[in-house]
Amino acid sequence: MAVAAAKKSNMKGLGRGLGALLGDAPATQAATASETTEPPRELPIEYLQRNSEQPRRVFDEDAINELAESIKSRGLLQPILVRELGPQNYEIVAGERRWRASQKAQLHTVPVVIRALSDEEAAEIALIENVQRVDLSPVEEAAGYRRLIDAYGRSQEEIAKAVGKSRSHVANMIRLLKLPEKVLDALNSGGISMGHARALLSAPDPDAACARVLKDGLSVRDTEKLVKQSDAPSGSDAEGGALAKGNAKASSGGKKDADTKTLERDLSAALGLEVEIDHKSKGAGAVTIRYLDLDQLDDVCRRLMGVGA
């Protein structure tokens, strides 16, 4: 495969050139990432196979069904990016949702763009395409970053430039993978937010702390207090339990509705920082953005002021 010349290309180039790789830019740009500039062509849908390194593990079936209905009426408007593995065997690099929807729409052939890509390039593009086009869950995003580091030797700085995030965001996402599986499952399912997960990273027993958060409906701030109480060198268990119950009551007294919690999760994922919304009954309220270091503060200031990263 024609990959030698691309080995030295940095992640930022891949990020900027994703449109070119997908056939959305002039052929001269596409050639910087792959030697072939072949236009889209039709392939039998059974020739395509999913990428085992696809960072997205969970697909929204309702969204895929909606896309399938659109494809039935309008056709598949955007080609799927693939690489050839052998005769009649092509691996999807970007566009698995479109492929799944096309199957539901009962298409016999689909438009594809074929590129000669190494395993490394395919993994990078799959991650970039998902982060930039469709939000991954926090755990899927973190696992994708970890894969690029472990398997392909990418630095956090390179990854950050590729996906248009700050280095601190990438570092904080990767830290989430230190949490136990049960906690990561709760984060994936939406039972806890990114703010909860970050607080639980410091807990002596994250599983037990997470169970308390889920049982009592603790807010992020209550979770932080619970973790600090668990770390406290003095004080009886009864005293700590009473404090935790007090926090739970305070939280449940002004329990947030599902829309507020969803908005908090969406803002946290977009900023890579813990966001808490305190909405009052009269319509007023406050949005709190927490940061852990000056890098994070600098990043959020740039975003709020509309300054390019």
PDB file of C-alpha atoms in Angstrom:
ATOM      1  CA  MET A   1       0.000   0.000   0.000  1.00  0.00           C
ATOM      2  CA  ALA A   2       1.079   3.554  -0.650  1.00  0.00           C
ATOM      3  CA  VAL A   3       1.736   4.661   2.916  1.00  0.00           C
ATOM      4  CA  ALA A   4       5.446   5.414   3.231  1.00  0.00           C
ATOM      5  CA  ALA A   5       5.116   9.066   2.280  1.00  0.00           C
ATOM      6  CA  ALA A   6       2.280   9.572   4.743  1.00  0.00           C
ATOM      7  CA  LYS A   7       4.106   8.157   7.782  1.00  0.00           C
ATOM      8  CA  LYS A   8       5.612  11.519   8.662  1.00  0.00           C
ATOM      9  CA  SER A   9       2.429  13.516   8.117  1.00  0.00           C
ATOM     10  CA  ASN A  10       1.238  14.896  11.444  1.00  0.00           C
ATOM     11  CA  MET A  11      -2.182  14.431  12.992  1.00  0.00           C
ATOM     12  CA  LYS A  12      -3.128  18.041  12.358  1.00  0.00           C
ATOM     13  CA  GLY A  13      -2.763  17.417   8.657  1.00  0.00           C
ATOM     14  CA  LEU A  14      -5.068  14.429   8.860  1.00  0.00           C
ATOM     15  CA  GLY A  15      -7.614  16.491  10.773  1.00  0.00           C
ATOM     16  CA  ARG A  16      -7.627  19.318   8.222  1.00  0.00           C
ATOM     17  CA  GLY A  17      -7.534  16.840   5.347  1.00  0.00           C
ATOM     18  CA  LEU A  18     -10.441  14.660   6.435  1.00  0.00           C
ATOM     19  CA  GLY A  19     -12.697  16.360   3.901  1.00  0.00           C
ATOM     20  CA  ALA A  20     -10.166  15.565   1.202  1.00  0.00           C
ATOM     21  CA  LEU A  21     -10.010  11.932   2.248  1.00  0.00           C
ATOM     22  CA  LEU A  22     -13.791  11.722   2.038  1.00  0.00           C
ATOM     23  CA  GLY A  23     -13.799  13.153  -1.468  1.00  0.00           C
ATOM     24  CA  ASP A  24     -15.063  16.618  -0.438  1.00  0.00           C
ATOM     25  CA  ALA A  25     -11.940  18.511  -1.539  1.00  0.00           C
ATOM     26  CA  PRO A  26      -9.916  18.880  -4.734  1.00  0.00           C
ATOM     27  CA  ALA A  27      -7.871  15.901  -5.825  1.00  0.00           C
ATOM     28  CA  THR A  28      -4.616  17.772  -5.293  1.00  0.00           C
ATOM     29  CA  GLN A  29      -5.407  18.039  -1.586  1.00  0.00           C
ATOM     30  CA  ALA A  30      -6.470  14.413  -1.343  1.00  0.00           C
ATOM     31  CA  ALA A  31      -3.127  13.323  -2.739  1.00  0.00           C
ATOM     32  CA  THR A  32      -1.365  14.654   0.350  1.00  0.00           C
ATOM     33  CA  ALA A  33      -2.934  11.886   2.412  1.00  0.00           C
ATOM     34  CA  SER A  34      -3.047   9.125  -0.186  1.00  0.00           C
ATOM     35  CA  GLU A  35      -1.470   8.626  -3.591  1.00  0.00           C
ATOM     36  CA  THR A  36      -4.754   7.621  -5.213  1.00  0.00           C
ATOM     37  CA  THR A  37      -7.308  10.232  -6.282  1.00  0.00           C
ATOM     38  CA  GLU A  38      -9.857   7.738  -7.597  1.00  0.00           C
ATOM     39  CA  PRO A  39     -13.392   9.226  -7.649  1.00  0.00           C
ATOM     40  CA  PRO A  40     -16.333   7.512  -5.917  1.00  0.00           C
ATOM     41  CA  ARG A  41     -17.408   4.208  -7.415  1.00  0.00           C
ATOM     42  CA  GLU A  42     -20.187   1.710  -6.723  1.00  0.00           C
ATOM     43  CA  LEU A  43     -19.425  -1.534  -4.889  1.00  0.00           C
ATOM     44  CA  PRO A  44     -21.739  -4.404  -3.894  1.00  0.00           C
ATOM     45  CA  ILE A  45     -22.675  -3.768  -0.285  1.00  0.00           C
ATOM     46  CA  GLU A  46     -21.621  -7.287   0.716  1.00  0.00           C
ATOM     47  CA  TYR A  47     -18.019  -6.467  -0.261  1.00  0.00           C
ATOM     48  CA  LEU A  48     -17.792  -4.086   2.701  1.00  0.00           C
ATOM     49  CA  GLN A  49     -16.967  -5.072   6.266  1.00  0.00           C
ATOM     50  CA  ARG A  50     -16.878  -3.061   9.478  1.00  0.00           C
ATOM     51  CA  ASN A  51     -13.601  -1.868  10.962  1.00  0.00           C
ATOM     52  CA  SER A  52     -12.693  -3.763  14.149  1.00  0.00           C
ATOM     53  CA  GLU A  53     -10.900  -0.596  15.326  1.00  0.00           C
ATOM     54  CA  GLN A  54     -14.040   1.533  14.933  1.00  0.00           C
ATOM     55  CA  PRO A  55     -14.126   3.653  18.109  1.00  0.00           C
ATOM     56  CA  ARG A  56     -17.928   3.730  18.222  1.00  0.00           C
ATOM     57  CA  ARG A  57     -19.323   0.614  19.906  1.00  0.00           C
ATOM     58  CA  VAL A  58     -22.944   1.689  20.383  1.00  0.00           C
ATOM     59  CA  PHE A  59     -25.104   2.856  17.483  1.00  0.00           C
ATOM     60  CA  ASP A  60     -28.417   4.672  17.900  1.00  0.00           C
ATOM     61  CA  GLU A  61     -30.891   2.391  16.127  1.00  0.00           C
ATOM     62  CA  ASP A  62     -33.547   5.099  15.873  1.00  0.00           C
ATOM     63  CA  ALA A  63     -31.072   7.418  14.128  1.00  0.00           C
ATOM     64  CA  ILE A  64     -29.993   4.634  11.770  1.00  0.00           C
ATOM     65  CA  ASN A  65     -33.629   3.868  10.935  1.00  0.00           C
ATOM     66  CA  GLU A  66     -34.239   7.540  10.141  1.00  0.00           C
ATOM     67  CA  LEU A  67     -31.161   7.588   7.921  1.00  0.00           C
ATOM     68  CA  ALA A  68     -32.355   4.416   6.193  1.00  0.00           C
ATOM     69  CA  GLU A  69     -35.681   6.081   5.365  1.00  0.00           C
ATOM     70  CA  SER A  70     -33.807   9.074   3.945  1.00  0.00           C
ATOM     71  CA  ILE A  71     -31.629   6.771   1.831  1.00  0.00           C
ATOM     72  CA  LYS A  72     -34.709   5.000   0.480  1.00  0.00           C
ATOM     73  CA  SER A  73     -36.135   8.275  -0.793  1.00  0.00           C
ATOM     74  CA  ARG A  74     -32.987  10.175  -1.772  1.00  0.00           C
ATOM     75  CA  GLY A  75     -30.264   7.571  -2.087  1.00  0.00           C
ATOM     76  CA  LEU A  76     -26.904   7.547  -0.281  1.00  0.00           C
ATOM     77  CA  LEU A  77     -25.594  11.040  -1.001  1.00  0.00           C
ATOM     78  CA  GLN A  78     -22.207  10.740   0.708  1.00  0.00           C
ATOM     79  CA  PRO A  79     -19.795   7.935  -0.235  1.00  0.00           C
ATOM     80  CA  ILE A  80     -18.274   5.604   2.337  1.00  0.00           C
ATOM     81  CA  LEU A  81     -14.505   5.732   2.818  1.00  0.00           C
ATOM     82  CA  VAL A  82     -12.928   2.275   2.527  1.00  0.00           C
ATOM     83  CA  ARG A  83      -9.570   0.608   2.046  1.00  0.00           C
ATOM     84  CA  GLU A  84      -8.998  -2.552   0.041  1.00  0.00           C
ATOM     85  CA  LEU A  85      -7.962  -5.639   2.013  1.00  0.00           C
ATOM     86  CA  GLY A  86      -8.225  -8.116  -0.848  1.00  0.00           C
ATOM     87  CA  PRO A  87     -10.387  -9.139  -3.808  1.00  0.00           C
ATOM     88  CA  GLN A  88     -14.009  -8.271  -3.063  1.00  0.00           C
ATOM     89  CA  ASN A  89     -13.016  -7.314   0.495  1.00  0.00           C
ATOM     90  CA  TYR A  90     -13.069  -3.696   1.640  1.00  0.00           C
ATOM     91  CA  GLU A  91     -12.827  -2.395   5.188  1.00  0.00           C
ATOM     92  CA  ILE A  92     -14.877   0.650   6.209  1.00  0.00           C
ATOM     93  CA  VAL A  93     -12.708   3.480   7.489  1.00  0.00           C
ATOM     94  CA  ALA A  94     -15.418   6.141   7.825  1.00  0.00           C
ATOM     95  CA  GLY A  95     -19.136   5.713   7.278  1.00  0.00           C
ATOM     96  CA  GLU A  96     -20.278   2.642   9.217  1.00  0.00           C
ATOM     97  CA  ARG A  97     -23.572   4.352  10.116  1.00  0.00           C
ATOM     98  CA  ARG A  98     -24.243   4.943   6.422  1.00  0.00           C
ATOM     99  CA  TRP A  99     -23.362   1.313   5.665  1.00  0.00           C
ATOM    100  CA  ARG A 100     -25.714   0.014   8.369  1.00  0.00           C
ATOM    101  CA  ALA A 101     -28.511   2.319   7.191  1.00  0.00           C
ATOM    102  CA  SER A 102     -27.918   1.267   3.563  1.00  0.00           C
ATOM    103  CA  GLN A 103     -28.399  -2.358   4.573  1.00  0.00           C
ATOM    104  CA  LYS A 104     -31.708  -1.471   6.242  1.00  0.00           C
ATOM    105  CA  ALA A 105     -32.673   0.432   3.089  1.00  0.00           C
ATOM    106  CA  GLN A 106     -31.899  -2.787   1.149  1.00  0.00           C
ATOM    107  CA  LEU A 107     -29.384  -1.195  -1.222  1.00  0.00           C
ATOM    108  CA  HIS A 108     -27.464  -3.677  -3.356  1.00  0.00           C
ATOM    109  CA  THR A 109     -24.570  -1.312  -4.100  1.00  0.00           C
ATOM    110  CA  VAL A 110     -23.176   1.742  -2.306  1.00  0.00           C
ATOM    111  CA  PRO A 111     -20.874   4.585  -3.428  1.00  0.00           C
ATOM    112  CA  VAL A 112     -17.392   4.350  -1.933  1.00  0.00           C
ATOM    113  CA  VAL A 113     -14.103   6.208  -2.036  1.00  0.00           C
ATOM    114  CA  ILE A 114     -11.163   3.800  -1.971  1.00  0.00           C
ATOM    115  CA  ARG A 115      -7.943   4.952  -0.350  1.00  0.00           C
ATOM    116  CA  ALA A 116      -4.642   3.147   0.234  1.00  0.00           C
ATOM    117  CA  LEU A 117      -4.250   3.532   3.994  1.00  0.00           C
ATOM    118  CA  SER A 118      -2.110   1.859   6.625  1.00  0.00           C
ATOM    119  CA  ASP A 119      -3.585   0.436   9.837  1.00  0.00           C
ATOM    120  CA  GLU A 120      -2.356   3.580  11.628  1.00  0.00           C
ATOM    121  CA  GLU A 121      -3.924   5.989   9.160  1.00  0.00           C
ATOM    122  CA  ALA A 122      -7.204   4.085   9.138  1.00  0.00           C
ATOM    123  CA  ALA A 123      -7.411   4.151  12.961  1.00  0.00           C
ATOM    124  CA  GLU A 124      -6.646   7.874  13.056  1.00  0.00           C
ATOM    125  CA  ILE A 125      -9.198   8.772  10.416  1.00  0.00           C
ATOM    126  CA  ALA A 126     -11.900   6.608  12.014  1.00  0.00           C
ATOM    127  CA  LEU A 127     -11.422   8.403  15.334  1.00  0.00           C
ATOM    128  CA  ILE A 128     -11.261  11.879  13.783  1.00  0.00           C
ATOM    129  CA  GLU A 129     -14.348  11.249  11.663  1.00  0.00           C
ATOM    130  CA  ASN A 130     -16.365  10.145  14.678  1.00  0.00           C
ATOM    131  CA  VAL A 131     -15.250  12.962  16.963  1.00  0.00           C
ATOM    132  CA  GLN A 132     -15.798  15.653  14.332  1.00  0.00           C
ATOM    133  CA  ARG A 133     -19.017  14.363  12.763  1.00  0.00           C
ATOM    134  CA  VAL A 134     -20.877  12.347  15.430  1.00  0.00           C
ATOM    135  CA  ASP A 135     -20.295  12.652  19.176  1.00  0.00           C
ATOM    136  CA  LEU A 136     -18.819   9.545  20.718  1.00  0.00           C
ATOM    137  CA  SER A 137     -19.625   8.582  24.290  1.00  0.00           C
ATOM    138  CA  PRO A 138     -16.899   9.737  26.721  1.00  0.00           C
ATOM    139  CA  VAL A 139     -15.669   6.163  27.177  1.00  0.00           C
ATOM    140  CA  GLU A 140     -15.513   5.494  23.422  1.00  0.00           C
ATOM    141  CA  GLU A 141     -13.650   8.747  22.863  1.00  0.00           C
ATOM    142  CA  ALA A 142     -11.160   7.984  25.637  1.00  0.00           C
ATOM    143  CA  ALA A 143     -10.581   4.451  24.342  1.00  0.00           C
ATOM    144  CA  GLY A 144      -9.935   5.839  20.860  1.00  0.00           C
ATOM    145  CA  TYR A 145      -7.291   8.217  22.182  1.00  0.00           C
ATOM    146  CA  ARG A 146      -5.661   5.442  24.219  1.00  0.00           C
ATOM    147  CA  ARG A 147      -5.555   3.210  21.135  1.00  0.00           C
ATOM    148  CA  LEU A 148      -3.727   5.881  19.111  1.00  0.00           C
ATOM    149  CA  ILE A 149      -1.168   6.264  21.901  1.00  0.00           C
ATOM    150  CA  ASP A 150      -0.603   2.586  22.672  1.00  0.00           C
ATOM    151  CA  ALA A 151      -0.734   1.127  19.167  1.00  0.00           C
ATOM    152  CA  TYR A 152       0.638   3.984  17.074  1.00  0.00           C
ATOM    153  CA  GLY A 153       2.791   6.038  19.433  1.00  0.00           C
ATOM    154  CA  ARG A 154       0.859   9.286  19.028  1.00  0.00           C
ATOM    155  CA  SER A 155       1.349  11.995  21.636  1.00  0.00           C
ATOM    156  CA  GLN A 156      -1.510  13.717  23.414  1.00  0.00           C
ATOM    157  CA  GLU A 157      -0.537  16.949  21.672  1.00  0.00           C
ATOM    158  CA  GLU A 158      -0.749  15.346  18.225  1.00  0.00           C
ATOM    159  CA  ILE A 159      -4.139  13.838  19.002  1.00  0.00           C
ATOM    160  CA  ALA A 160      -5.427  17.155  20.352  1.00  0.00           C
ATOM    161  CA  LYS A 161      -4.457  18.966  17.133  1.00  0.00           C
ATOM    162  CA  ALA A 162      -6.079  16.271  15.009  1.00  0.00           C
ATOM    163  CA  VAL A 163      -9.481  16.323  16.697  1.00  0.00           C
ATOM    164  CA  GLY A 164      -9.569  20.049  17.434  1.00  0.00           C
ATOM    165  CA  LYS A 165      -9.493  19.661  21.221  1.00  0.00           C
ATOM    166  CA  SER A 166      -7.091  20.927  23.869  1.00  0.00           C
ATOM    167  CA  ARG A 167      -4.289  18.700  25.139  1.00  0.00           C
ATOM    168  CA  SER A 168      -5.778  18.885  28.632  1.00  0.00           C
ATOM    169  CA  HIS A 169      -9.116  17.630  27.256  1.00  0.00           C
ATOM    170  CA  VAL A 170      -7.408  14.596  25.719  1.00  0.00           C
ATOM    171  CA  ALA A 171      -5.475  13.933  28.943  1.00  0.00           C
ATOM    172  CA  ASN A 172      -8.602  14.192  31.085  1.00  0.00           C
ATOM    173  CA  MET A 173     -10.546  11.871  28.817  1.00  0.00           C
ATOM    174  CA  ILE A 174      -7.802   9.236  28.953  1.00  0.00           C
ATOM    175  CA  ARG A 175      -7.769   9.446  32.757  1.00  0.00           C
ATOM    176  CA  LEU A 176     -11.369   8.223  32.767  1.00  0.00           C
ATOM    177  CA  LEU A 177     -10.148   4.777  31.693  1.00  0.00           C
ATOM    178  CA  LYS A 178      -8.618   4.332  35.163  1.00  0.00           C
ATOM    179  CA  LEU A 179     -12.150   3.951  36.541  1.00  0.00           C
ATOM    180  CA  PRO A 180     -13.567   0.446  37.185  1.00  0.00           C
ATOM    181  CA  GLU A 181     -15.782  -1.133  34.539  1.00  0.00           C
ATOM    182  CA  LYS A 182     -19.019  -0.634  36.502  1.00  0.00           C
ATOM    183  CA  VAL A 183     -18.344   3.095  36.788  1.00  0.00           C
ATOM    184  CA  LEU A 184     -17.553   3.341  33.073  1.00  0.00           C
ATOM    185  CA  ASP A 185     -20.801   1.498  32.314  1.00  0.00           C
ATOM    186  CA  ALA A 186     -22.715   4.056  34.407  1.00  0.00           C
ATOM    187  CA  LEU A 187     -21.006   6.869  32.507  1.00  0.00           C
ATOM    188  CA  ASN A 188     -21.784   5.280  29.147  1.00  0.00           C
ATOM    189  CA  SER A 189     -25.437   4.783  30.015  1.00  0.00           C
ATOM    190  CA  GLY A 190     -25.853   8.334  31.305  1.00  0.00           C
ATOM    191  CA  GLY A 191     -26.358   7.261  34.920  1.00  0.00           C
ATOM    192  CA  ILE A 192     -23.522   9.592  35.913  1.00  0.00           C
ATOM    193  CA  SER A 193     -22.025  12.625  34.178  1.00  0.00           C
ATOM    194  CA  MET A 194     -18.451  13.480  33.239  1.00  0.00           C
ATOM    195  CA  GLY A 195     -18.290  15.601  36.397  1.00  0.00           C
ATOM    196  CA  HIS A 196     -19.267  12.627  38.536  1.00  0.00           C
ATOM    197  CA  ALA A 197     -16.698  10.436  36.784  1.00  0.00           C
ATOM    198  CA  ARG A 198     -13.882  12.924  37.372  1.00  0.00           C
ATOM    199  CA  ALA A 199     -14.774  13.164  41.045  1.00  0.00           C
ATOM    200  CA  LEU A 200     -14.859   9.361  41.371  1.00  0.00           C
ATOM    201  CA  LEU A 201     -11.308   9.120  40.012  1.00  0.00           C
ATOM    202  CA  SER A 202     -10.104  10.283  43.440  1.00  0.00           C
ATOM    203  CA  ALA A 203     -12.301   7.914  45.442  1.00  0.00           C
ATOM    204  CA  PRO A 204     -10.599   5.100  47.410  1.00  0.00           C
ATOM    205  CA  ASP A 205     -13.395   2.779  46.257  1.00  0.00           C
ATOM    206  CA  PRO A 206     -14.909   4.198  43.038  1.00  0.00           C
ATOM    207  CA  ASP A 207     -17.394   1.309  42.709  1.00  0.00           C
ATOM    208  CA  ALA A 208     -18.877   1.886  46.162  1.00  0.00           C
ATOM    209  CA  ALA A 209     -18.914   5.660  45.705  1.00  0.00           C
ATOM    210  CA  CYS A 210     -20.617   5.315  42.321  1.00  0.00           C
ATOM    211  CA  ALA A 211     -23.256   3.033  43.824  1.00  0.00           C
ATOM    212  CA  ARG A 212     -23.996   5.714  46.442  1.00  0.00           C
ATOM    213  CA  VAL A 213     -24.226   8.393  43.730  1.00  0.00           C
ATOM    214  CA  LEU A 214     -26.726   6.327  41.747  1.00  0.00           C
ATOM    215  CA  LYS A 215     -28.753   5.288  44.781  1.00  0.00           C
ATOM    216  CA  ASP A 216     -29.067   8.752  46.342  1.00  0.00           C
ATOM    217  CA  GLY A 217     -29.036  10.829  43.160  1.00  0.00           C
ATOM    218  CA  LEU A 218     -26.048  12.854  44.312  1.00  0.00           C
ATOM    219  CA  SER A 219     -25.033  15.951  42.385  1.00  0.00           C
ATOM    220  CA  VAL A 220     -21.457  16.436  41.192  1.00  0.00           C
ATOM    221  CA  ARG A 221     -20.726  18.696  44.154  1.00  0.00           C
ATOM    222  CA  ASP A 222     -22.198  16.161  46.590  1.00  0.00           C
ATOM    223  CA  THR A 223     -20.071  13.469  44.956  1.00  0.00           C
ATOM    224  CA  GLU A 224     -16.936  15.566  45.440  1.00  0.00           C
ATOM    225  CA  LYS A 225     -17.821  15.966  49.130  1.00  0.00           C
ATOM    226  CA  LEU A 226     -18.481  12.245  49.460  1.00  0.00           C
ATOM    227  CA  VAL A 227     -15.063  11.451  47.983  1.00  0.00           C
ATOM    228  CA  LYS A 228     -13.350  13.942  50.303  1.00  0.00           C
ATOM    229  CA  GLN A 229     -15.107  12.404  53.309  1.00  0.00           C
ATOM    230  CA  SER A 230     -13.921   8.969  52.197  1.00  0.00           C
ATOM    231  CA  ASP A 231     -10.358  10.273  52.097  1.00  0.00           C
ATOM    232  CA  ALA A 232     -10.612  12.047  55.470  1.00  0.00           C
ATOM    233  CA  PRO A 233      -8.072  10.609  57.970  1.00  0.00           C
ATOM    234  CA  SER A 234     -10.312  11.245  60.986  1.00  0.00           C
ATOM    235  CA  GLY A 235     -13.992  11.116  61.876  1.00  0.00           C
ATOM    236  CA  SER A 236     -16.227   8.135  62.500  1.00  0.00           C
ATOM    237  CA  ASP A 237     -18.061   6.184  59.828  1.00  0.00           C
ATOM    238  CA  ALA A 238     -21.321   7.264  61.378  1.00  0.00           C
ATOM    239  CA  GLU A 239     -20.337  10.913  61.067  1.00  0.00           C
ATOM    240  CA  GLY A 240     -19.297  10.438  57.441  1.00  0.00           C
ATOM    241  CA  GLY A 241     -22.536   8.600  56.708  1.00  0.00           C
ATOM    242  CA  ALA A 242     -24.565  11.396  58.239  1.00  0.00           C
ATOM    243  CA  LEU A 243     -22.754  13.980  56.135  1.00  0.00           C
ATOM    244  CA  ALA A 244     -23.322  11.963  52.987  1.00  0.00           C
ATOM    245  CA  LYS A 245     -27.023  11.606  53.781  1.00  0.00           C
ATOM    246  CA  GLY A 246     -27.230  15.314  54.405  1.00  0.00           C
ATOM    247  CA  ASN A 247     -25.697  16.030  51.034  1.00  0.00           C
ATOM    248  CA  ALA A 248     -28.086  13.592  49.390  1.00  0.00           C
ATOM    249  CA  LYS A 249     -31.067  15.341  50.982  1.00  0.00           C
ATOM    250  CA  ALA A 250     -29.771  18.715  49.852  1.00  0.00           C
ATOM    251  CA  SER A 251     -29.387  17.388  46.342  1.00  0.00           C
ATOM    252  CA  SER A 252     -32.752  15.671  46.176  1.00  0.00           C
ATOM    253  CA  GLY A 253     -34.463  18.771  47.514  1.00  0.00           C
ATOM    254  CA  GLY A 254     -33.675  20.587  44.273  1.00  0.00           C
ATOM    255  CA  LYS A 255     -33.509  17.562  42.022  1.00  0.00           C
ATOM    256  CA  LYS A 256     -32.695  18.403  38.433  1.00  0.00           C
ATOM    257  CA  ASP A 257     -34.956  17.358  35.618  1.00  0.00           C
ATOM    258  CA  ALA A 258     -33.768  15.106  32.794  1.00  0.00           C
ATOM    259  CA  ASP A 259     -33.383  18.003  30.342  1.00  0.00           C
ATOM    260  CA  THR A 260     -31.055  19.894  32.693  1.00  0.00           C
ATOM    261  CA  LYS A 261     -28.950  16.793  33.315  1.00  0.00           C
ATOM    262  CA  THR A 262     -28.741  16.128  29.581  1.00  0.00           C
ATOM    263  CA  LEU A 263     -27.681  19.717  28.917  1.00  0.00           C
ATOM    264  CA  GLU A 264     -24.996  19.424  31.601  1.00  0.00           C
ATOM    265  CA  ARG A 265     -23.653  16.260  29.978  1.00  0.00           C
ATOM    266  CA  ASP A 266     -23.689  17.815  26.505  1.00  0.00           C
ATOM    267  CA  LEU A 267     -21.862  20.953  27.672  1.00  0.00           C
ATOM    268  CA  SER A 268     -19.348  18.884  29.637  1.00  0.00           C
ATOM    269  CA  ALA A 269     -18.630  16.738  26.576  1.00  0.00           C
ATOM    270  CA  ALA A 270     -18.301  19.793  24.311  1.00  0.00           C
ATOM    271  CA  LEU A 271     -15.932  21.661  26.639  1.00  0.00           C
ATOM    272  CA  GLY A 272     -14.122  18.684  28.131  1.00  0.00           C
ATOM    273  CA  LEU A 273     -14.746  20.259  31.546  1.00  0.00           C
ATOM    274  CA  GLU A 274     -17.217  19.745  34.348  1.00  0.00           C
ATOM    275  CA  VAL A 275     -20.304  21.915  33.834  1.00  0.00           C
ATOM    276  CA  GLU A 276     -23.059  22.322  36.424  1.00  0.00           C
ATOM    277  CA  ILE A 277     -26.352  24.142  35.843  1.00  0.00           C
ATOM    278  CA  ASP A 278     -28.244  25.552  38.820  1.00  0.00           C
ATOM    279  CA  HIS A 279     -31.656  26.491  37.436  1.00  0.00           C
ATOM    280  CA  LYS A 280     -34.022  28.395  39.720  1.00  0.00           C
ATOM    281  CA  SER A 281     -37.810  28.104  39.636  1.00  0.00           C
ATOM    282  CA  LYS A 282     -38.239  31.747  38.550  1.00  0.00           C
ATOM    283  CA  GLY A 283     -36.139  31.217  35.416  1.00  0.00           C
ATOM    284  CA  ALA A 284     -32.818  32.600  36.646  1.00  0.00           C
ATOM    285  CA  GLY A 285     -29.827  30.456  37.499  1.00  0.00           C
ATOM    286  CA  ALA A 286     -26.100  29.914  37.104  1.00  0.00           C
ATOM    287  CA  VAL A 287     -23.782  27.865  34.921  1.00  0.00           C
ATOM    288  CA  THR A 288     -20.597  26.749  36.664  1.00  0.00           C
ATOM    289  CA  ILE A 289     -17.567  25.569  34.670  1.00  0.00           C
ATOM    290  CA  ARG A 290     -14.836  23.922  36.739  1.00  0.00           C
ATOM    291  CA  TYR A 291     -11.223  23.576  35.627  1.00  0.00           C
ATOM    292  CA  LEU A 292      -8.299  21.684  37.133  1.00  0.00           C
ATOM    293  CA  ASP A 293      -5.344  23.693  35.829  1.00  0.00           C
ATOM    294  CA  LEU A 294      -4.386  26.831  33.920  1.00  0.00           C
ATOM    295  CA  ASP A 295      -4.318  24.959  30.601  1.00  0.00           C
ATOM    296  CA  GLN A 296      -7.999  24.164  30.980  1.00  0.00           C
ATOM    297  CA  LEU A 297      -8.800  27.739  32.012  1.00  0.00           C
ATOM    298  CA  ASP A 298      -6.925  29.103  28.995  1.00  0.00           C
ATOM    299  CA  ASP A 299      -8.758  26.682  26.693  1.00  0.00           C
ATOM    300  CA  VAL A 300     -12.247  27.580  27.930  1.00  0.00           C
ATOM    301  CA  CYS A 301     -11.438  31.314  27.759  1.00  0.00           C
ATOM    302  CA  ARG A 302     -10.393  30.917  24.103  1.00  0.00           C
ATOM    303  CA  ARG A 303     -13.614  29.068  23.326  1.00  0.00           C
ATOM    304  CA  LEU A 304     -15.853  31.611  25.052  1.00  0.00           C
ATOM    305  CA  MET A 305     -14.097  34.538  23.373  1.00  0.00           C
ATOM    306  CA  GLY A 306     -14.189  32.851  19.980  1.00  0.00           C
ATOM    307  CA  VAL A 307     -10.420  32.755  19.598  1.00  0.00           C
ATOM    308  CA  GLY A 308      -9.055  29.962  17.391  1.00  0.00           C
ATOM    309  CA  ALA A 309      -7.339  27.082  19.147  1.00  0.00           C
TER     310      ALA A 309
END
